[in-house]
Short mmCIF file of C-alpha atoms in Angstrom, two decimals:
data_model
loop_
_atom_site.label_atom_id
_atom_site.label_comp_id
_atom_site.label_asym_id
_atom_site.label_seq_id
_atom_site.Cartn_x
_atom_site.Cartn_y
_atom_site.Cartn_z
CA MET A 1 -39.08 59.25 16.43
CA ASP A 2 -36.57 62.33 14.57
CA GLU A 3 -33.89 61.35 17.35
CA SER A 4 -33.66 57.76 17.02
CA ARG A 5 -33.71 58.09 13.11
CA GLY A 6 -30.92 59.90 13.51
CA PHE A 7 -29.35 57.55 16.20
CA SER A 8 -29.61 54.70 13.69
CA ARG A 9 -28.07 56.55 10.52
CA PHE A 10 -25.41 57.98 12.89
CA LEU A 11 -24.78 53.56 13.85
CA ALA A 12 -24.88 53.51 9.91
CA TRP A 13 -22.42 55.74 9.42
CA MET A 14 -20.38 54.59 11.86
CA THR A 15 -20.68 50.74 11.15
CA GLY A 16 -20.00 51.99 7.43
CA SER A 17 -16.94 53.58 7.87
CA VAL A 18 -15.58 51.12 10.29
CA ALA A 19 -15.65 48.56 7.87
CA LEU A 20 -14.50 50.74 4.92
CA GLY A 21 -11.50 51.40 7.26
CA CYS A 22 -10.63 47.89 7.22
CA LEU A 23 -11.41 47.30 3.81
CA LEU A 24 -9.08 49.47 3.10
CA ALA A 25 -6.15 48.73 5.84
CA ALA A 26 -6.45 45.09 3.97
CA ALA A 27 -6.54 46.46 0.65
CA CYS A 28 -3.23 48.34 1.47
CA VAL A 29 -1.82 45.01 2.96
CA VAL A 30 -2.62 42.80 -0.17
CA VAL A 31 -1.11 45.32 -2.63
CA VAL A 32 1.96 46.41 -0.89
CA ASP A 33 2.01 42.38 0.47
CA PRO A 34 4.78 43.14 3.56
CA TYR A 35 4.92 39.39 3.45
CA ARG A 36 4.93 38.47 0.19
CA LEU A 37 2.12 35.83 0.29
CA TYR A 38 -0.20 37.30 -2.06
CA GLN A 39 2.66 39.15 -4.61
CA LEU A 40 -0.63 40.36 -7.06
CA VAL A 41 1.49 43.69 -7.31
CA ARG A 42 4.73 43.48 -9.07
CA ILE A 43 6.17 46.59 -9.76
CA PRO A 44 9.97 47.40 -9.33
CA GLY A 45 11.07 49.48 -6.52
CA PHE A 46 7.73 50.15 -5.14
CA SER A 47 8.07 46.78 -2.66
CA ASP A 48 11.04 44.84 -3.85
CA LEU A 49 12.28 44.74 -0.12
CA ARG A 50 10.39 43.53 2.76
CA PRO A 51 10.93 43.71 6.31
CA ALA A 52 11.43 40.92 8.41
CA PRO A 53 8.12 40.33 10.68
CA GLU A 54 8.45 40.40 14.08
CA HIS A 55 5.16 37.86 14.37
CA ASN A 56 3.58 34.96 12.87
CA GLN A 57 7.59 33.65 11.28
CA GLU A 58 7.41 30.26 11.19
CA GLU A 59 3.61 30.40 9.64
CA ILE A 60 5.20 32.76 7.25
CA LYS A 61 8.42 31.22 5.73
CA LEU A 62 6.79 27.63 6.07
CA THR A 63 4.10 29.19 3.39
CA LEU A 64 6.52 30.73 1.53
CA ALA A 65 8.87 27.17 1.03
CA ARG A 66 6.18 25.52 -0.35
CA LYS A 67 4.69 27.92 -2.82
CA ALA A 68 8.59 28.05 -3.78
CA GLY A 69 8.91 24.44 -4.32
CA ALA A 70 11.73 24.27 -1.70
CA ASN A 71 13.55 20.50 -1.28
CA VAL A 72 16.86 22.15 1.08
CA TYR A 73 16.30 23.72 3.90
CA VAL A 74 18.15 25.74 6.47
CA MET A 75 16.96 25.57 9.80
CA GLY A 76 17.99 26.65 13.45
CA ASN A 77 17.80 29.80 15.38
CA SER A 78 18.98 33.61 14.81
CA ARG A 79 22.49 33.11 14.32
CA ALA A 80 21.45 29.82 10.81
CA GLU A 81 18.58 32.93 9.85
CA TRP A 82 21.25 35.78 9.73
CA GLY A 83 24.55 33.63 9.08
CA PHE A 84 23.50 31.22 6.04
CA ASP A 85 22.26 32.54 2.77
CA PRO A 86 20.58 29.50 1.13
CA ALA A 87 21.26 30.60 -1.99
CA ALA A 88 24.63 29.37 -1.24
CA LEU A 89 23.60 25.94 -1.34
CA ALA A 90 21.13 26.36 -5.00
CA ARG A 91 24.35 24.44 -7.20
CA ALA A 92 22.98 21.00 -6.57
CA PRO A 93 21.15 20.00 -9.44
CA GLY A 94 17.50 20.20 -8.62
CA ALA A 95 18.40 22.31 -5.15
CA VAL A 96 15.68 24.74 -4.18
CA PRO A 97 16.88 26.13 -1.19
CA TYR A 98 15.24 27.94 1.21
CA ASN A 99 16.05 28.75 4.82
CA LEU A 100 13.90 28.12 7.33
CA ALA A 101 15.84 29.26 10.78
CA ILE A 102 13.63 31.34 13.22
CA SER A 103 15.41 33.88 15.83
CA GLY A 104 15.10 32.64 19.50
CA SER A 105 13.73 29.67 18.19
CA GLY A 106 15.10 25.85 19.63
CA ILE A 107 14.98 22.54 17.76
CA ALA A 108 11.63 22.13 18.92
CA THR A 109 10.91 24.61 15.84
CA SER A 110 13.28 23.15 13.47
CA ARG A 111 11.19 19.15 14.57
CA SER A 112 7.75 20.95 13.87
CA GLU A 113 8.51 22.28 10.18
CA PHE A 114 10.28 19.50 9.40
CA ALA A 115 7.54 17.07 10.58
CA TYR A 116 4.81 19.36 8.98
CA LEU A 117 6.37 19.32 5.82
CA HIS A 118 6.76 15.66 5.45
CA SER A 119 3.02 15.49 6.72
CA ARG A 120 1.87 17.49 3.72
CA GLY A 121 3.78 15.41 1.62
CA ALA A 122 6.74 17.86 1.38
CA THR A 123 9.49 15.97 2.65
CA PRO A 124 12.81 17.59 2.05
CA ARG A 125 15.58 15.94 0.73
CA ARG A 126 18.23 17.70 2.20
CA ILE A 127 18.17 19.95 5.70
CA VAL A 128 21.10 21.59 6.63
CA MET A 129 20.55 22.60 10.99
CA GLY A 130 22.46 24.41 13.70
CA VAL A 131 22.26 22.91 16.79
CA GLU A 132 22.52 25.32 19.66
CA PHE A 133 24.72 24.27 22.66
CA LEU A 134 23.22 26.41 24.91
CA ASP A 135 19.47 24.54 24.36
CA PHE A 136 20.69 22.20 26.09
CA PRO A 137 21.89 22.89 29.69
CA VAL A 138 19.05 21.42 31.90
CA ASP A 139 19.00 21.45 36.13
CA GLY A 140 19.19 17.94 36.61
CA ALA A 141 18.24 17.68 39.96
CA ALA A 142 14.32 18.97 39.20
CA ALA A 143 11.75 16.70 37.83
CA ALA A 144 11.63 15.92 34.20
CA PRO A 145 8.61 17.95 32.17
CA ALA A 146 5.65 15.46 31.10
CA ALA A 147 5.65 14.58 27.67
CA ALA A 148 3.07 15.59 26.03
CA VAL A 149 0.03 12.77 25.71
CA GLY A 150 -2.47 12.68 23.43
CA LYS A 151 -3.49 13.65 19.99
CA PRO A 152 -1.38 16.19 18.76
CA ALA A 153 -2.27 20.14 18.98
CA GLY A 154 -1.42 20.44 15.24
CA TYR A 155 1.08 23.18 13.35
CA PRO A 156 0.61 26.73 14.23
CA ILE A 157 0.40 27.37 10.13
CA GLU A 158 -2.79 25.34 10.30
CA ARG A 159 -4.70 27.74 12.45
CA PHE A 160 -6.64 30.49 11.15
CA LYS A 161 -5.86 33.48 13.52
CA TRP A 162 -1.95 33.73 11.84
CA ARG A 163 -4.01 34.45 8.46
CA PHE A 164 -6.36 36.90 9.79
CA ASP A 165 -3.51 38.80 12.16
CA SER A 166 -1.27 38.77 8.72
CA LEU A 167 -4.28 40.67 6.96
CA PHE A 168 -6.45 42.51 9.70
CA SER A 169 -4.23 43.81 11.81
CA LEU A 170 -2.38 46.73 12.86
CA THR A 171 1.04 45.30 12.76
CA ALA A 172 0.22 43.77 9.22
CA LEU A 173 -0.41 47.61 8.37
CA SER A 174 2.40 48.78 10.18
CA ASP A 175 4.80 46.02 8.15
CA SER A 176 2.93 47.68 4.91
CA VAL A 177 4.21 51.15 5.43
CA THR A 178 7.76 50.21 6.71
CA THR A 179 7.65 48.31 3.43
CA LEU A 180 6.97 51.28 1.58
CA ARG A 181 9.72 52.97 3.76
CA VAL A 182 13.03 50.43 2.93
CA GLN A 183 12.56 51.61 -0.22
CA ARG A 184 13.49 54.41 -0.21
CA GLY A 185 16.62 54.18 2.60
CA LEU A 186 15.00 53.37 5.88
CA GLU A 187 18.14 50.98 7.52
CA ALA A 188 15.60 48.16 9.29
CA PRO A 189 15.66 44.26 9.62
CA LEU A 190 15.24 43.01 6.19
CA VAL A 191 14.35 39.32 5.08
CA THR A 192 14.92 37.89 1.34
CA ALA A 193 12.63 35.76 -0.72
CA ASN A 194 14.37 32.74 0.46
CA GLY A 195 14.01 33.75 4.10
CA PHE A 196 17.63 34.62 4.96
CA ASN A 197 18.03 37.85 7.39
CA PRO A 198 20.76 39.67 5.85
CA MET A 199 21.50 42.22 9.00
CA LEU A 200 21.42 45.29 7.46
CA GLU A 201 20.45 47.36 10.62
CA TYR A 202 23.63 45.80 11.85
CA ALA A 203 26.18 47.61 9.63
CA LYS A 204 23.79 50.59 10.58
CA TYR A 205 24.79 50.45 14.91
CA ALA A 206 28.22 49.95 13.55
CA ARG A 207 28.84 53.22 11.95
CA ASP A 208 26.51 54.75 14.90
CA GLU A 209 28.38 53.03 17.49
CA GLY A 210 31.15 50.98 16.43
CA TYR A 211 31.82 47.38 16.52
CA TYR A 212 33.27 47.32 20.04
CA ALA A 213 29.98 48.36 21.87
CA ILE A 214 28.16 45.92 19.78
CA PHE A 215 30.23 43.23 20.85
CA ARG A 216 30.51 44.61 24.22
CA GLN A 217 27.05 44.87 25.17
CA ARG A 218 26.48 41.82 23.36
CA ALA A 219 29.24 39.97 25.23
CA GLU A 220 27.69 41.45 29.11
CA ASP A 221 24.55 40.58 28.01
CA TYR A 222 26.59 36.62 27.58
CA ALA A 223 28.12 36.65 30.78
CA ALA A 224 25.24 37.64 32.71
CA SER A 225 23.31 34.52 30.95
CA PHE A 226 26.69 31.97 30.99
CA VAL A 227 27.18 32.07 35.20
CA ARG A 228 23.33 31.37 35.88
CA LYS A 229 23.23 28.16 33.27
CA PRO A 230 22.44 24.81 34.51
CA ARG A 231 25.23 22.13 34.72
CA GLN A 232 23.72 19.27 33.41
CA LEU A 233 22.27 17.74 29.96
CA ALA A 234 19.81 15.09 31.32
CA TYR A 235 17.49 15.44 34.50
CA ALA A 236 18.15 12.39 36.72
CA ASP A 237 14.73 10.82 36.48
CA SER A 238 14.32 10.72 32.68
CA GLY A 239 18.14 10.51 31.70
CA SER A 240 17.38 13.12 28.88
CA SER A 241 16.28 15.96 27.88
CA PRO A 242 13.56 18.15 25.81
CA ALA A 243 16.16 19.45 23.53
CA ARG A 244 17.51 15.79 23.31
CA GLU A 245 14.01 14.43 22.52
CA ASP A 246 13.40 16.66 19.68
CA LEU A 247 17.06 16.11 18.00
CA ARG A 248 16.31 12.63 18.38
CA ALA A 249 13.01 13.00 16.81
CA MET A 250 14.49 15.01 13.89
CA ILE A 251 17.20 12.29 13.25
CA ALA A 252 14.85 9.47 13.13
CA LEU A 253 12.76 11.31 10.74
CA ALA A 254 15.41 11.94 8.57
CA GLY A 255 16.52 8.73 8.91
CA LYS A 256 13.19 6.49 7.94
CA GLU A 257 12.68 9.45 5.15
CA ARG A 258 16.45 9.43 3.82
CA VAL A 259 16.60 13.18 4.13
CA ALA A 260 20.08 14.18 4.04
CA LEU A 261 20.54 16.31 7.55
CA GLN A 262 24.14 17.67 8.26
CA LEU A 263 24.31 18.94 11.85
CA VAL A 264 26.11 22.39 12.79
CA ILE A 265 27.75 23.61 15.52
CA TYR A 266 28.06 27.01 15.05
CA PRO A 267 31.44 29.00 14.68
CA TYR A 268 31.11 30.69 18.11
CA HIS A 269 33.45 34.01 18.15
CA ALA A 270 36.47 33.35 20.94
CA GLN A 271 35.15 36.07 22.70
CA MET A 272 32.19 33.53 23.30
CA LEU A 273 34.21 30.10 23.54
CA ALA A 274 35.98 32.30 26.29
CA LEU A 275 33.22 33.30 28.13
CA PHE A 276 32.05 29.59 28.33
CA GLU A 277 35.62 28.97 29.85
CA GLN A 278 35.23 31.19 32.44
CA ALA A 279 31.83 30.52 33.43
CA GLY A 280 32.55 26.45 33.56
CA LEU A 281 30.58 25.85 31.11
CA TRP A 282 33.55 24.34 28.75
CA PRO A 283 33.24 20.59 30.31
CA LEU A 284 29.95 20.73 29.63
CA PHE A 285 30.58 22.07 25.90
CA GLU A 286 32.81 19.43 25.03
CA SER A 287 30.19 16.59 26.99
CA TRP A 288 27.40 18.15 24.83
CA LYS A 289 29.71 17.68 21.82
CA ARG A 290 30.23 13.61 22.53
CA MET A 291 26.54 13.52 23.01
CA LEU A 292 26.04 14.93 19.84
CA ALA A 293 28.50 12.90 17.98
CA GLU A 294 27.68 9.68 19.73
CA GLU A 295 23.61 10.37 18.75
CA VAL A 296 24.84 10.65 15.23
CA ALA A 297 26.66 7.46 15.30
CA GLN A 298 23.97 5.86 16.81
CA ALA A 299 21.84 6.96 13.36
CA GLN A 300 24.05 5.92 11.25
CA ARG A 301 23.98 1.94 12.71
CA ASP A 302 19.73 2.41 12.50
CA TYR A 303 19.41 4.15 9.08
CA PRO A 304 22.62 2.81 6.58
CA GLY A 305 23.14 4.55 3.61
CA VAL A 306 21.08 7.93 4.81
CA ALA A 307 23.52 10.99 4.97
CA ILE A 308 23.30 11.92 8.68
CA GLU A 309 26.26 14.16 9.62
CA LEU A 310 27.32 15.92 12.44
CA TRP A 311 29.91 19.06 11.78
CA ASP A 312 32.04 20.98 14.29
CA PHE A 313 32.75 24.59 13.31
CA SER A 314 33.87 25.80 16.75
CA GLY A 315 37.24 26.52 17.24
CA PHE A 316 39.78 29.38 18.08
CA ALA A 317 40.88 29.68 14.44
CA PRO A 318 41.96 32.68 12.87
CA TYR A 319 38.39 32.99 11.33
CA GLN A 320 36.73 33.22 14.92
CA CYS A 321 39.50 34.86 16.72
CA GLU A 322 38.57 37.72 14.90
CA PRO A 323 40.70 40.89 16.52
CA ILE A 324 37.51 42.83 17.77
CA PRO A 325 37.88 46.97 16.83
CA ALA A 326 39.16 49.55 19.78
CA LYS A 327 37.01 50.97 21.52
CA GLY A 328 35.54 54.12 19.90
CA ASP A 329 36.84 53.40 16.10
CA ARG A 330 33.61 53.56 14.43
CA ARG A 331 35.97 52.93 11.09
CA THR A 332 37.30 49.80 11.26
CA GLY A 333 34.67 46.69 10.39
CA THR A 334 34.85 43.01 10.75
CA ARG A 335 34.78 40.12 8.19
CA TRP A 336 33.37 37.22 9.83
CA TYR A 337 31.00 38.44 13.17
CA TRP A 338 28.52 41.15 14.21
CA GLU A 339 29.37 40.31 17.25
CA ALA A 340 30.46 37.36 19.47
CA GLY A 341 27.45 34.58 19.23
CA HIS A 342 26.45 36.11 15.12
CA PHE A 343 28.49 35.43 12.40
CA LYS A 344 27.91 36.74 9.24
CA LYS A 345 27.21 35.71 5.46
CA ALA A 346 30.99 35.71 4.45
CA LEU A 347 31.83 32.71 6.87
CA GLY A 348 28.26 31.51 6.69
CA ASP A 349 28.93 31.07 2.61
CA LEU A 350 32.27 29.28 4.18
CA ILE A 351 30.53 27.06 5.65
CA LEU A 352 28.05 25.73 3.23
CA ALA A 353 30.51 25.50 0.74
CA ARG A 354 32.69 23.26 3.20
CA LEU A 355 29.10 21.24 3.94
CA GLN A 356 29.12 20.51 0.07
CA ASP A 357 32.90 19.72 -0.07
CA ASP A 358 32.94 22.82 -2.91
CA ALA A 359 36.22 21.63 -4.19
CA GLY A 360 36.39 25.42 -5.67
CA SER A 361 36.69 27.15 -2.44
CA THR A 362 39.95 28.73 -2.37
CA ALA A 363 39.68 29.25 1.71
CA PRO A 364 41.40 27.54 4.31
CA ALA A 365 40.18 24.63 5.52
CA PHE A 366 37.39 25.50 8.36
CA GLY A 367 35.09 23.15 9.87
CA GLU A 368 35.38 19.12 10.31
CA ARG A 369 32.73 16.03 10.41
CA LEU A 370 33.19 14.78 13.78
CA THR A 371 32.76 11.37 15.64
CA PRO A 372 32.80 9.62 18.27
CA ALA A 373 36.73 8.21 17.06
CA SER A 374 37.87 11.83 16.18
CA LEU A 375 36.28 13.32 19.75
CA GLU A 376 39.63 13.58 20.99
CA ASP A 377 41.65 14.83 17.60
CA ASN A 378 38.94 17.70 17.87
CA ARG A 379 40.03 18.03 21.72
CA GLN A 380 43.75 18.96 20.37
CA ARG A 381 42.78 20.63 17.74
CA ILE A 382 41.00 23.25 19.14
CA ALA A 383 43.15 23.43 22.09
CA ARG A 384 46.16 24.48 19.52
CA GLU A 385 43.74 27.35 17.81
CA ARG A 386 43.07 28.61 21.51
CA ALA A 387 46.76 28.95 22.26
CA VAL A 388 47.58 30.56 19.31
CA CYS A 389 44.28 33.16 19.54
CA ALA A 390 45.48 33.86 23.17
CA ALA A 391 48.76 35.20 21.94
CA ALA A 392 47.36 37.05 19.22
CA ALA A 393 44.72 38.40 21.09
CA PRO A 394 45.11 38.40 25.08
CA SER A 395 42.70 40.97 25.72
CA VAL A 396 39.82 38.34 24.47
CA PHE A 397 40.37 35.93 27.08
CA THR A 398 41.12 38.66 29.99
CA ASP A 399 38.03 40.77 28.98
CA ALA A 400 35.81 37.76 29.74
CA SER A 401 37.64 36.85 33.02
CA LEU A 402 36.34 39.94 34.16
CA LEU A 403 32.62 40.14 32.42
CA VAL A 404 32.37 36.71 33.65
CA ALA A 405 33.06 37.98 37.78
CA ARG A 406 30.69 41.23 37.00
CA ALA A 407 28.36 39.25 36.19
CA ALA A 408 28.72 36.79 39.13
CA ARG A 409 28.93 39.39 41.91
CA PRO A 410 25.78 38.91 43.96
CA ARG A 411 23.14 41.10 43.29
CA SER A 412 22.66 43.79 45.81
#
């Protein structure tokens, strides 16, 4: 009997200890608030800076955007998340901007975000969306993926699991500890209150390794990916692709709801465009631009009076042809790019100013609206820029050739 009572007391003690531990962990998460979901404790210097979450990013960003009453959105992948500070869009009267871009995502995520906001009566008045060329190539000879049928499964934000994970999980507790550490100088990925990731940890990489190493490592990764990319934009049996259908759905919803939609072709660095060339992707890149221009032109006919635009910031202008610091140089920095695929806030601000026709900007003209009628002029402009860039930085093109050749070798 005594043993039974002792065991019962032990179980009660263990259960109480676990429950107390869970409550204390949850209390820590609520007080530190690593994801800005609760905002109960506001002490200067305590948790002003927040680490970028690795999980539930879409759900957290949508929640915070709605709490802020945002009505102007940046959407896209990591290029938009790291390069477009939505604060640059706040100058328009009544604009409350937020960056909903998610690293590693595609147009399907932007479409889901837009549809969710619309379904909750929070339809944006303007969207700036980066469109990623690399999301579109498909193996045209393969069977097209089956279209989703039946009732939609709902939006990720409506599921309870992410709420639970953001409060009762080791990840949330770890992010709380990281939040406290970044206030004291830890260099970690951060996210601002308006959803922008300034990529401050890249500054640490640049100090430790130099920009050459960052560019080189990413260029090797890009080359390995590009040589294996398919070379079609549509499946033969459907004449389309998932990315194209998601784009059409985005454009259609914007047109029906009279939402200003500005599609942005990213300003890839010259090194990345040279890799496109060497990997044989350049003809597909131009075909992709034509497809985008035709989709937007059709939308303008279908929804007259709605500001649906396509802007091309690709090319080999002095911005994109920014010199890459030499190997071993840890002192020379870059102004416009972290590496060939990701531009800095400084260039992102110029792009956002151009999209707003900022008359006060003193920067050289950068980017142009793209239409079916301007495609040829666009090609000629890029060819002229390439010739100048190749003369100024020939190593960008020779290195790209070597990297692609190496990536294309059969694996032993």
